[in-house]
Short mmCIF file of C-alpha atoms and ligand atoms in Angstrom, two decimals:
data_model
loop_
_atom_site.label_atom_id
_atom_site.label_comp_id
_atom_site.label_asym_id
_atom_site.label_seq_id
_atom_site.Cartn_x
_atom_site.Cartn_y
_atom_site.Cartn_z
CA MET A 1 31.97 -16.10 -37.36
CA ARG A 2 31.59 -12.87 -39.32
CA LYS A 3 34.20 -10.16 -38.73
CA THR A 4 31.91 -7.14 -38.40
CA ALA A 5 28.38 -6.35 -37.25
CA ASP A 6 26.28 -3.25 -36.59
CA VAL A 7 25.32 -4.67 -33.21
CA VAL A 8 26.79 -7.58 -31.25
CA ILE A 9 24.54 -8.99 -28.53
CA VAL A 10 26.28 -11.11 -25.89
CA GLY A 11 23.86 -13.77 -24.59
CA GLY A 12 21.26 -15.88 -26.39
CA GLY A 13 18.51 -15.89 -23.77
CA ILE A 14 15.09 -14.27 -24.01
CA ILE A 15 16.52 -10.76 -23.63
CA GLY A 16 19.19 -11.11 -26.33
CA ALA A 17 16.66 -12.74 -28.66
CA SER A 18 14.00 -10.08 -28.08
CA ILE A 19 16.51 -7.28 -28.69
CA ALA A 20 17.71 -9.00 -31.88
CA TYR A 21 14.12 -9.33 -33.12
CA HIS A 22 13.25 -5.71 -32.35
CA LEU A 23 16.46 -4.46 -34.00
CA THR A 24 15.63 -6.33 -37.20
CA ARG A 25 12.08 -4.98 -37.05
CA ALA A 26 13.57 -1.50 -36.81
CA GLY A 27 15.41 -2.17 -40.07
CA LEU A 28 18.85 -3.28 -38.82
CA ARG A 29 19.94 -6.53 -40.50
CA ASP A 30 23.53 -6.82 -39.39
CA VAL A 31 22.82 -8.12 -35.90
CA LEU A 32 24.93 -10.87 -34.33
CA VAL A 33 23.97 -12.75 -31.16
CA ILE A 34 26.85 -14.64 -29.53
CA GLU A 35 25.93 -17.43 -27.09
CA ARG A 36 28.60 -19.50 -25.37
CA ASP A 37 26.38 -22.51 -24.75
CA ARG A 38 23.02 -23.23 -26.40
CA LEU A 39 20.32 -20.62 -26.99
CA GLY A 40 18.09 -20.52 -23.91
CA SER A 41 20.46 -22.57 -21.75
CA GLY A 42 20.74 -19.83 -19.09
CA SER A 43 17.93 -18.59 -16.84
CA THR A 44 15.54 -18.54 -19.78
CA GLY A 45 15.46 -22.33 -19.70
CA LYS A 46 14.94 -22.56 -15.93
CA ASN A 47 12.06 -20.29 -14.93
CA ALA A 48 8.41 -20.51 -13.93
CA GLY A 49 7.01 -18.49 -16.86
CA GLY A 50 5.09 -16.13 -14.53
CA ILE A 51 3.77 -12.90 -16.04
CA ARG A 52 2.21 -10.16 -13.94
CA LYS A 53 1.39 -6.51 -13.52
CA GLN A 54 1.31 -6.63 -9.72
CA PHE A 55 4.57 -4.81 -8.93
CA SER A 56 5.13 -2.08 -6.36
CA SER A 57 7.23 0.22 -8.55
CA GLU A 58 5.73 2.28 -11.35
CA ILE A 59 8.47 1.37 -13.83
CA ASN A 60 7.99 -2.38 -13.28
CA VAL A 61 4.22 -1.97 -13.76
CA ARG A 62 4.86 0.02 -16.95
CA LEU A 63 7.29 -2.61 -18.29
CA SER A 64 4.53 -5.20 -17.71
CA GLN A 65 1.83 -3.01 -19.23
CA ARG A 66 3.90 -2.65 -22.38
CA SER A 67 4.87 -6.34 -22.47
CA ILE A 68 1.65 -8.19 -21.63
CA PRO A 69 -0.42 -7.05 -24.65
CA ARG A 70 2.48 -8.25 -26.82
CA ILE A 71 2.43 -11.65 -25.10
CA GLU A 72 -1.35 -11.79 -25.59
CA ARG A 73 -0.82 -11.23 -29.33
CA PHE A 74 2.41 -13.25 -29.53
CA ALA A 75 0.99 -16.11 -31.62
CA GLU A 76 -0.39 -13.63 -34.13
CA GLU A 77 2.72 -11.42 -34.26
CA MET A 78 5.40 -14.09 -33.99
CA GLY A 79 3.73 -17.24 -35.32
CA VAL A 80 4.48 -19.28 -32.17
CA ASP A 81 1.83 -19.86 -29.50
CA PRO A 82 3.31 -19.32 -26.00
CA ASP A 83 0.24 -20.86 -24.31
CA PHE A 84 -0.33 -17.74 -22.21
CA ARG A 85 -2.80 -18.72 -19.49
CA GLN A 86 -4.28 -15.58 -18.00
CA VAL A 87 -5.50 -17.27 -14.84
CA GLY A 88 -4.32 -14.39 -12.68
CA TYR A 89 -1.77 -13.97 -9.89
CA LEU A 90 -3.09 -14.20 -6.35
CA PHE A 91 -0.89 -12.71 -3.61
CA LEU A 92 -1.83 -14.01 -0.15
CA ILE A 93 -0.95 -11.56 2.64
CA THR A 94 -0.62 -13.39 5.95
CA THR A 95 1.71 -11.09 7.90
CA ASP A 96 0.88 -7.65 9.36
CA ALA A 97 4.15 -6.22 8.04
CA HIS A 98 2.99 -6.73 4.44
CA VAL A 99 -0.41 -5.08 4.82
CA VAL A 100 0.68 -1.48 4.29
CA PRO A 101 3.05 -2.18 1.37
CA PHE A 102 0.30 -4.06 -0.49
CA GLU A 103 -2.24 -1.34 0.32
CA ARG A 104 0.21 1.10 -1.26
CA SER A 105 0.54 -1.19 -4.26
CA LEU A 106 -3.27 -1.26 -4.61
CA GLU A 107 -3.28 2.55 -4.73
CA LEU A 108 -0.54 2.51 -7.39
CA TRP A 109 -2.45 -0.05 -9.45
CA LYS A 110 -5.58 2.07 -9.29
CA ARG A 111 -3.64 5.12 -10.50
CA LEU A 112 -2.04 3.15 -13.34
CA ASP A 113 -5.26 1.37 -14.39
CA VAL A 114 -4.03 -2.07 -13.42
CA PRO A 115 -7.14 -4.24 -12.97
CA ALA A 116 -5.91 -5.71 -9.66
CA ARG A 117 -8.16 -5.73 -6.63
CA ARG A 118 -8.19 -6.53 -2.94
CA VAL A 119 -10.02 -9.75 -2.11
CA ASP A 120 -10.89 -11.23 1.27
CA ALA A 121 -9.89 -14.69 2.49
CA ARG A 122 -13.17 -16.24 1.40
CA GLU A 123 -12.91 -14.94 -2.18
CA ALA A 124 -9.24 -15.94 -2.26
CA LYS A 125 -10.37 -19.49 -1.47
CA SER A 126 -12.94 -19.44 -4.25
CA LEU A 127 -10.31 -18.15 -6.69
CA CYS A 128 -7.80 -20.81 -5.61
CA PRO A 129 -9.64 -23.82 -4.14
CA PRO A 130 -6.48 -25.90 -3.46
CA ALA A 131 -5.11 -23.17 -1.13
CA ARG A 132 -5.71 -22.80 2.58
CA THR A 133 -6.77 -19.20 3.22
CA ASP A 134 -8.06 -19.12 6.83
CA ASP A 135 -4.93 -17.20 7.95
CA VAL A 136 -5.08 -14.72 5.06
CA ILE A 137 -5.47 -11.07 6.13
CA PHE A 138 -6.32 -10.13 2.56
CA ALA A 139 -5.17 -11.00 -0.92
CA THR A 140 -4.66 -9.16 -4.18
CA PHE A 141 -5.75 -10.56 -7.54
CA CYS A 142 -5.20 -9.46 -11.13
CA GLY A 143 -6.95 -11.58 -13.76
CA GLU A 144 -4.70 -10.34 -16.59
CA ASP A 145 -1.65 -11.95 -14.96
CA GLY A 146 -0.76 -15.59 -15.52
CA TYR A 147 1.97 -17.76 -16.95
CA ALA A 148 3.27 -18.80 -20.35
CA ASP A 149 5.79 -21.15 -21.92
CA PRO A 150 9.18 -19.36 -21.96
CA SER A 151 10.74 -21.59 -24.61
CA SER A 152 7.96 -20.73 -27.09
CA LEU A 153 8.56 -17.03 -26.42
CA LEU A 154 12.29 -17.54 -26.98
CA ASN A 155 11.78 -19.61 -30.14
CA GLY A 156 9.38 -17.04 -31.57
CA TYR A 157 11.90 -14.23 -31.14
CA ILE A 158 14.77 -16.31 -32.57
CA ALA A 159 12.78 -17.45 -35.62
CA ARG A 160 11.51 -13.99 -36.53
CA ALA A 161 14.88 -12.33 -35.81
CA ARG A 162 16.61 -14.83 -38.13
CA GLU A 163 14.07 -14.07 -40.84
CA GLY A 164 14.91 -10.39 -40.38
CA GLY A 165 18.61 -11.08 -40.96
CA ALA A 166 19.99 -11.57 -37.45
CA GLU A 167 22.55 -14.31 -36.92
CA PHE A 168 22.77 -16.45 -33.77
CA VAL A 169 26.06 -18.21 -33.08
CA GLU A 170 26.10 -20.93 -30.41
CA GLY A 171 29.12 -22.36 -28.62
CA ALA A 172 31.10 -19.10 -28.83
CA GLU A 173 32.20 -17.46 -25.61
CA VAL A 174 32.87 -13.73 -25.53
CA THR A 175 36.27 -13.44 -23.85
CA GLY A 176 37.07 -9.79 -24.36
CA VAL A 177 35.46 -6.46 -25.12
CA ASP A 178 37.66 -4.17 -27.21
CA ARG A 179 37.56 -0.50 -26.34
CA ALA A 180 39.31 2.68 -27.28
CA SER A 181 39.62 5.31 -24.58
CA ASP A 182 36.32 6.85 -25.65
CA ARG A 183 34.14 4.00 -26.94
CA VAL A 184 33.56 0.29 -27.53
CA LEU A 185 35.14 -1.23 -30.64
CA GLY A 186 33.83 -4.80 -30.64
CA VAL A 187 34.32 -8.16 -28.96
CA ARG A 188 36.75 -11.05 -28.96
CA SER A 189 35.38 -14.56 -28.70
CA SER A 190 36.44 -18.20 -28.75
CA GLN A 191 35.46 -18.17 -32.45
CA GLY A 192 37.20 -14.93 -33.40
CA ALA A 193 36.93 -11.18 -33.09
CA VAL A 194 34.04 -9.03 -34.30
CA VAL A 195 34.30 -5.29 -34.90
CA ALA A 196 31.07 -3.52 -33.91
CA PRO A 197 30.17 0.03 -32.83
CA THR A 198 27.52 -1.26 -30.43
CA VAL A 199 27.81 -4.16 -27.98
CA VAL A 200 24.83 -5.22 -25.87
CA ASP A 201 25.43 -7.10 -22.63
CA ALA A 202 22.45 -9.47 -22.35
CA ALA A 203 24.33 -12.14 -20.44
CA GLY A 204 21.75 -12.50 -17.65
CA PRO A 205 23.32 -13.70 -14.38
CA TRP A 206 26.77 -13.49 -16.05
CA ALA A 207 26.28 -9.88 -17.18
CA ALA A 208 28.70 -8.49 -14.56
CA GLN A 209 31.44 -10.85 -15.83
CA VAL A 210 30.92 -9.70 -19.41
CA ALA A 211 30.88 -6.03 -18.34
CA LYS A 212 34.11 -6.61 -16.43
CA LEU A 213 35.76 -7.48 -19.78
CA ALA A 214 35.02 -3.86 -20.72
CA ASN A 215 36.13 -2.49 -17.35
CA VAL A 216 32.53 -1.66 -16.46
CA ASP A 217 31.16 -2.54 -13.02
CA LEU A 218 27.61 -3.88 -13.00
CA PRO A 219 26.00 -4.67 -9.63
CA ILE A 220 24.36 -7.91 -10.80
CA ALA A 221 24.74 -11.02 -8.65
CA PRO A 222 23.70 -14.61 -9.49
CA LEU A 223 21.28 -16.06 -6.95
CA ARG A 224 20.19 -19.70 -7.07
CA ARG A 225 16.45 -20.39 -7.10
CA HIS A 226 14.73 -23.79 -7.16
CA ILE A 227 11.62 -25.14 -8.84
CA PHE A 228 9.98 -28.48 -8.04
CA VAL A 229 7.18 -30.15 -10.02
CA THR A 230 4.84 -32.86 -8.77
CA ASP A 231 3.27 -35.77 -10.62
CA PRO A 232 -0.29 -35.18 -11.86
CA ILE A 233 -2.82 -35.28 -9.02
CA PRO A 234 -6.57 -35.77 -9.49
CA GLU A 235 -7.31 -33.13 -6.81
CA VAL A 236 -5.92 -30.42 -9.11
CA GLN A 237 -8.21 -30.84 -12.10
CA ALA A 238 -8.76 -27.20 -12.94
CA ASP A 239 -6.34 -24.37 -13.53
CA PHE A 240 -5.87 -21.95 -10.65
CA PRO A 241 -4.12 -18.57 -10.35
CA LEU A 242 -0.37 -18.45 -9.84
CA THR A 243 -0.67 -18.20 -6.08
CA VAL A 244 1.97 -16.62 -3.87
CA GLU A 245 2.29 -16.93 -0.09
CA PHE A 246 4.10 -13.63 0.16
CA SER A 247 5.56 -14.05 3.65
CA THR A 248 7.69 -17.04 2.56
CA GLY A 249 7.93 -16.48 -1.18
CA LEU A 250 6.26 -19.86 -1.82
CA TYR A 251 4.44 -19.86 -5.15
CA ALA A 252 2.63 -22.48 -7.18
CA HIS A 253 0.81 -22.94 -10.45
CA ARG A 254 -0.70 -25.90 -12.25
CA GLU A 255 1.71 -27.76 -14.53
CA SER A 256 0.81 -30.81 -16.65
CA GLY A 257 -1.91 -31.90 -14.23
CA GLY A 258 0.39 -31.49 -11.23
CA VAL A 259 1.81 -28.45 -9.49
CA LEU A 260 4.95 -26.42 -10.16
CA MET A 261 6.25 -24.71 -7.04
CA GLY A 262 9.14 -22.58 -5.95
CA MET A 263 10.28 -20.77 -2.85
CA SER A 264 13.12 -18.39 -2.14
CA ASP A 265 15.80 -19.55 0.27
CA PRO A 266 16.72 -16.61 2.52
CA ASP A 267 20.07 -18.29 3.33
CA GLN A 268 21.13 -18.67 -0.30
CA PRO A 269 24.45 -16.85 -0.86
CA PRO A 270 25.23 -15.42 -4.32
CA GLY A 271 27.03 -17.84 -6.66
CA PHE A 272 26.88 -19.63 -10.00
CA ASP A 273 26.12 -23.12 -8.66
CA THR A 274 22.96 -24.48 -10.33
CA SER A 275 23.01 -27.97 -8.83
CA VAL A 276 19.82 -28.86 -6.96
CA ASN A 277 20.14 -28.52 -3.22
CA TRP A 278 17.89 -31.46 -2.28
CA ASP A 279 18.36 -30.54 1.39
CA PHE A 280 16.16 -27.52 0.64
CA LEU A 281 13.26 -29.65 -0.65
CA PRO A 282 11.87 -30.56 2.84
CA SER A 283 11.48 -26.83 3.68
CA VAL A 284 9.58 -26.27 0.44
CA VAL A 285 7.41 -29.36 0.95
CA GLU A 286 6.61 -28.36 4.52
CA ARG A 287 5.40 -24.88 3.46
CA ALA A 288 3.65 -26.23 0.37
CA LEU A 289 1.70 -28.82 2.39
CA ALA A 290 0.67 -26.18 4.90
CA ARG A 291 -0.59 -23.85 2.15
CA PHE A 292 -1.86 -26.45 -0.37
CA PRO A 293 -3.03 -29.46 1.68
CA VAL A 294 -4.09 -31.31 -1.51
CA LEU A 295 -0.40 -31.85 -2.19
CA ALA A 296 -0.34 -34.52 0.54
CA ALA A 297 -1.32 -36.94 -2.24
CA ALA A 298 1.43 -35.74 -4.60
CA LYS A 299 4.97 -36.90 -5.30
CA VAL A 300 7.73 -34.53 -6.41
CA ARG A 301 8.58 -35.73 -9.94
CA THR A 302 11.46 -33.42 -10.73
CA GLY A 303 13.32 -30.32 -9.64
CA TRP A 304 15.90 -27.95 -10.99
CA ALA A 305 17.74 -24.78 -10.07
CA GLY A 306 18.49 -21.65 -12.04
CA LEU A 307 19.88 -18.21 -11.35
CA TYR A 308 18.14 -14.94 -10.61
CA GLU A 309 20.16 -11.95 -11.84
CA ASP A 310 19.88 -9.89 -8.73
CA THR A 311 20.47 -6.13 -8.52
CA PRO A 312 20.51 -4.12 -5.27
CA ASP A 313 17.09 -2.59 -6.01
CA LYS A 314 15.56 -5.61 -7.83
CA HIS A 315 15.22 -3.70 -11.10
CA PRO A 316 17.05 -4.29 -14.38
CA ILE A 317 19.83 -2.05 -15.68
CA LEU A 318 18.82 -0.80 -19.10
CA GLY A 319 20.52 1.45 -21.60
CA PHE A 320 23.90 2.81 -22.66
CA VAL A 321 26.53 2.83 -19.94
CA ASP A 322 27.92 6.36 -19.42
CA GLU A 323 31.52 5.22 -18.88
CA LEU A 324 31.73 3.45 -22.25
CA PRO A 325 29.80 4.85 -25.23
CA GLY A 326 28.51 2.05 -27.46
CA PHE A 327 28.21 -0.42 -24.57
CA VAL A 328 24.60 -1.23 -23.67
CA CYS A 329 23.37 -3.12 -20.62
CA ALA A 330 20.12 -5.13 -20.70
CA ALA A 331 20.37 -7.35 -17.65
CA GLY A 332 19.65 -7.63 -13.94
CA PHE A 333 15.93 -8.46 -14.18
CA SER A 334 15.97 -9.91 -10.66
CA GLY A 335 13.65 -12.75 -11.63
CA HIS A 336 11.34 -10.88 -14.04
CA GLY A 337 13.11 -11.12 -17.39
CA ILE A 338 10.63 -13.35 -19.20
CA MET A 339 7.65 -11.09 -18.59
CA HIS A 340 9.62 -7.91 -19.35
CA ALA A 341 11.37 -9.20 -22.49
CA PRO A 342 8.95 -7.64 -25.02
CA ALA A 343 9.20 -4.11 -23.60
CA THR A 344 12.95 -4.46 -23.08
CA GLY A 345 13.62 -5.60 -26.63
CA GLU A 346 11.54 -2.76 -27.99
CA ALA A 347 13.18 -0.11 -25.79
CA ILE A 348 16.78 -1.22 -26.37
CA ALA A 349 16.21 -1.43 -30.14
CA GLU A 350 14.71 2.08 -30.12
CA LEU A 351 17.62 3.38 -28.09
CA ILE A 352 20.17 1.93 -30.52
CA THR A 353 18.40 2.94 -33.73
CA LYS A 354 16.78 6.26 -32.71
CA GLY A 355 18.52 7.35 -29.54
CA ARG A 356 15.21 7.58 -27.60
CA THR A 357 12.54 5.22 -26.29
CA THR A 358 8.74 5.26 -26.33
CA LEU A 359 8.62 3.97 -22.74
CA ASP A 360 10.71 6.15 -20.42
CA ILE A 361 13.35 3.78 -19.01
CA SER A 362 15.63 6.50 -17.63
CA ALA A 363 14.91 5.37 -14.04
CA LEU A 364 16.71 2.11 -14.88
CA ALA A 365 19.97 3.69 -16.06
CA HIS A 366 23.24 2.25 -14.78
CA SER A 367 24.09 5.69 -13.36
CA ARG A 368 21.34 5.35 -10.73
CA PHE A 369 23.71 3.41 -8.48
CA LYS A 370 26.38 6.11 -8.55
CA LYS A 371 23.76 8.81 -7.97
CA GLY A 372 22.10 6.85 -5.16
CA GLN A 373 18.76 6.93 -7.04
CA LEU A 374 17.66 3.35 -6.47
CA VAL A 375 14.09 2.31 -7.37
CA ARG A 376 12.70 -0.05 -4.76
CA GLU A 377 10.57 -3.08 -5.60
CA HIS A 378 8.73 -4.68 -2.70
CA ASN A 379 6.80 -7.42 -4.51
CA VAL A 380 9.69 -9.76 -5.27
CA ILE A 381 9.20 -13.48 -4.86
C1 LIG B 401 13.80 -20.48 -10.72
C2 LIG B 401 13.53 -19.26 -11.55
C3 LIG B 401 12.21 -18.82 -11.72
C4 LIG B 401 11.95 -17.67 -12.48
N1 LIG B 401 10.66 -17.31 -12.68
C5 LIG B 401 10.38 -16.27 -13.50
C6 LIG B 401 9.04 -15.93 -13.80
O1 LIG B 401 8.09 -16.58 -13.31
N2 LIG B 401 8.80 -14.89 -14.64
C7 LIG B 401 9.83 -14.16 -15.19
O2 LIG B 401 9.56 -13.19 -15.92
N3 LIG B 401 11.12 -14.47 -14.92
C8 LIG B 401 11.42 -15.50 -14.11
N4 LIG B 401 12.71 -15.82 -13.84
C9 LIG B 401 13.77 -14.95 -14.36
C10 LIG B 401 14.04 -15.17 -15.83
O3 LIG B 401 14.31 -16.52 -16.08
C11 LIG B 401 15.23 -14.29 -16.23
O4 LIG B 401 15.01 -12.97 -15.80
C12 LIG B 401 15.42 -14.29 -17.74
O5 LIG B 401 15.48 -15.60 -18.25
C13 LIG B 401 16.69 -13.53 -18.09
O6 LIG B 401 16.95 -13.71 -19.45
P1 LIG B 401 18.34 -13.29 -20.04
O7 LIG B 401 18.26 -13.48 -21.51
O8 LIG B 401 18.70 -11.95 -19.51
O9 LIG B 401 19.39 -14.28 -19.36
P2 LIG B 401 19.76 -15.79 -19.71
O10 LIG B 401 18.60 -16.59 -20.16
O11 LIG B 401 20.52 -16.33 -18.54
O12 LIG B 401 20.72 -15.64 -20.96
C14 LIG B 401 22.03 -15.15 -20.83
C15 LIG B 401 22.91 -15.97 -21.75
O13 LIG B 401 24.20 -15.39 -21.81
C16 LIG B 401 25.11 -16.44 -22.06
N5 LIG B 401 26.45 -15.97 -21.71
C17 LIG B 401 26.94 -15.68 -20.49
N6 LIG B 401 28.22 -15.28 -20.58
C18 LIG B 401 28.55 -15.31 -21.90
C19 LIG B 401 29.72 -15.02 -22.62
N7 LIG B 401 30.85 -14.62 -22.01
N8 LIG B 401 29.73 -15.18 -23.97
C20 LIG B 401 28.60 -15.57 -24.62
N9 LIG B 401 27.45 -15.88 -23.98
C21 LIG B 401 27.43 -15.75 -22.64
C22 LIG B 401 24.62 -17.56 -21.17
O14 LIG B 401 25.08 -18.81 -21.60
C23 LIG B 401 23.10 -17.40 -21.28
O15 LIG B 401 22.53 -18.29 -22.23
C24 LIG B 401 13.02 -16.94 -13.06
C25 LIG B 401 14.33 -17.37 -12.90
C26 LIG B 401 14.60 -18.51 -12.15
C27 LIG B 401 16.01 -18.96 -11.99
#
């Protein structure tokens, strides 16, 4: 392990890799990414690849608006095709309580030029034939949303960042953050110490633990989420939008001729356990069969669990931390880190190299918690 770096990034997931790439693009070559396991072994290797503009907060929409064009051009820019399928996201609203929030979201999307629209139950059915829609009050659809392959996105960032001079070290755990009274001095790790004026915490669900090493409190909690995938089924021949039953958080998209589905468990306590809770599968299957009756013919082939990096307001914490100059947080995406990785990498690199960002991310500062200026996000799955 080298002894010095301009920037040390803790965490080799999509966020660390995107920041490393954008730093090298901004002309910084001495960038070191330290990953305790393998690159992509955290949440980046466990997610559904969903990408959307349909958020209820302006800053989340803007993060998506800055990221999605980059994902559309990813193969061209990065030389790796992430197989971005812009089949749309379809939110099914089946509960009165969600009508007004989604009507507000539709107004926001109109103001921000998001091409999302309200559709009735009949059109929802034509957009997603495998779904039952007779109980749908209305739905919202944005054809620019969709899903992509997260590992291709990760590999693209790693490959291009390496070409730009960044170094990625695997199997090295950051065990300490060195600080003087007024700023960060570097990190200590299982493979040695590195002196660096800037340390970025991109440790995903473990970001609070890393920040703790620097005596910084980050309100980021790990929350287990499951995904199950069925065998191929002939009834699901064609692609369909990533469809969300909003009242339960059940979502599904086509995957290798079968269906990938997930659902949030309201009883899941925070914790780092990523073993599959097979006792939860029957609840998912019950909801999935009710919403997608074609799944009656399907068998669940595999399942896994990963961790959301949950913040109290479901928004990431981005930027320098006031209490410790030189210490940057880029974590807490609350389940949206793949889709927001391009804009995040760009903004954090700009902040480090120029001290300002093209996209205003000030609403996501760590200080918002102390000031009580939380930014609410309603459309969380
Ligand atoms: C089931 C599920 C479905 C999801 N679906 C979507 C989706 O559809 N769309 C979307 O955009 N997002 C989705 N997400 C969220 C997305 O996966 C995350 O937001 C994203 O991967 C976060 O990336 P990251 O780089 O911040 O974290 P990670 O990928 O977790 O990377 C952090 C890395 O830090 C390393 N690390 C931790 N501590 C240390 C240390 N002390 N020293 C060195 N390294 C350390 C870890 O090993 C890890 O590799 C989903 C997540 C889950 C679990």
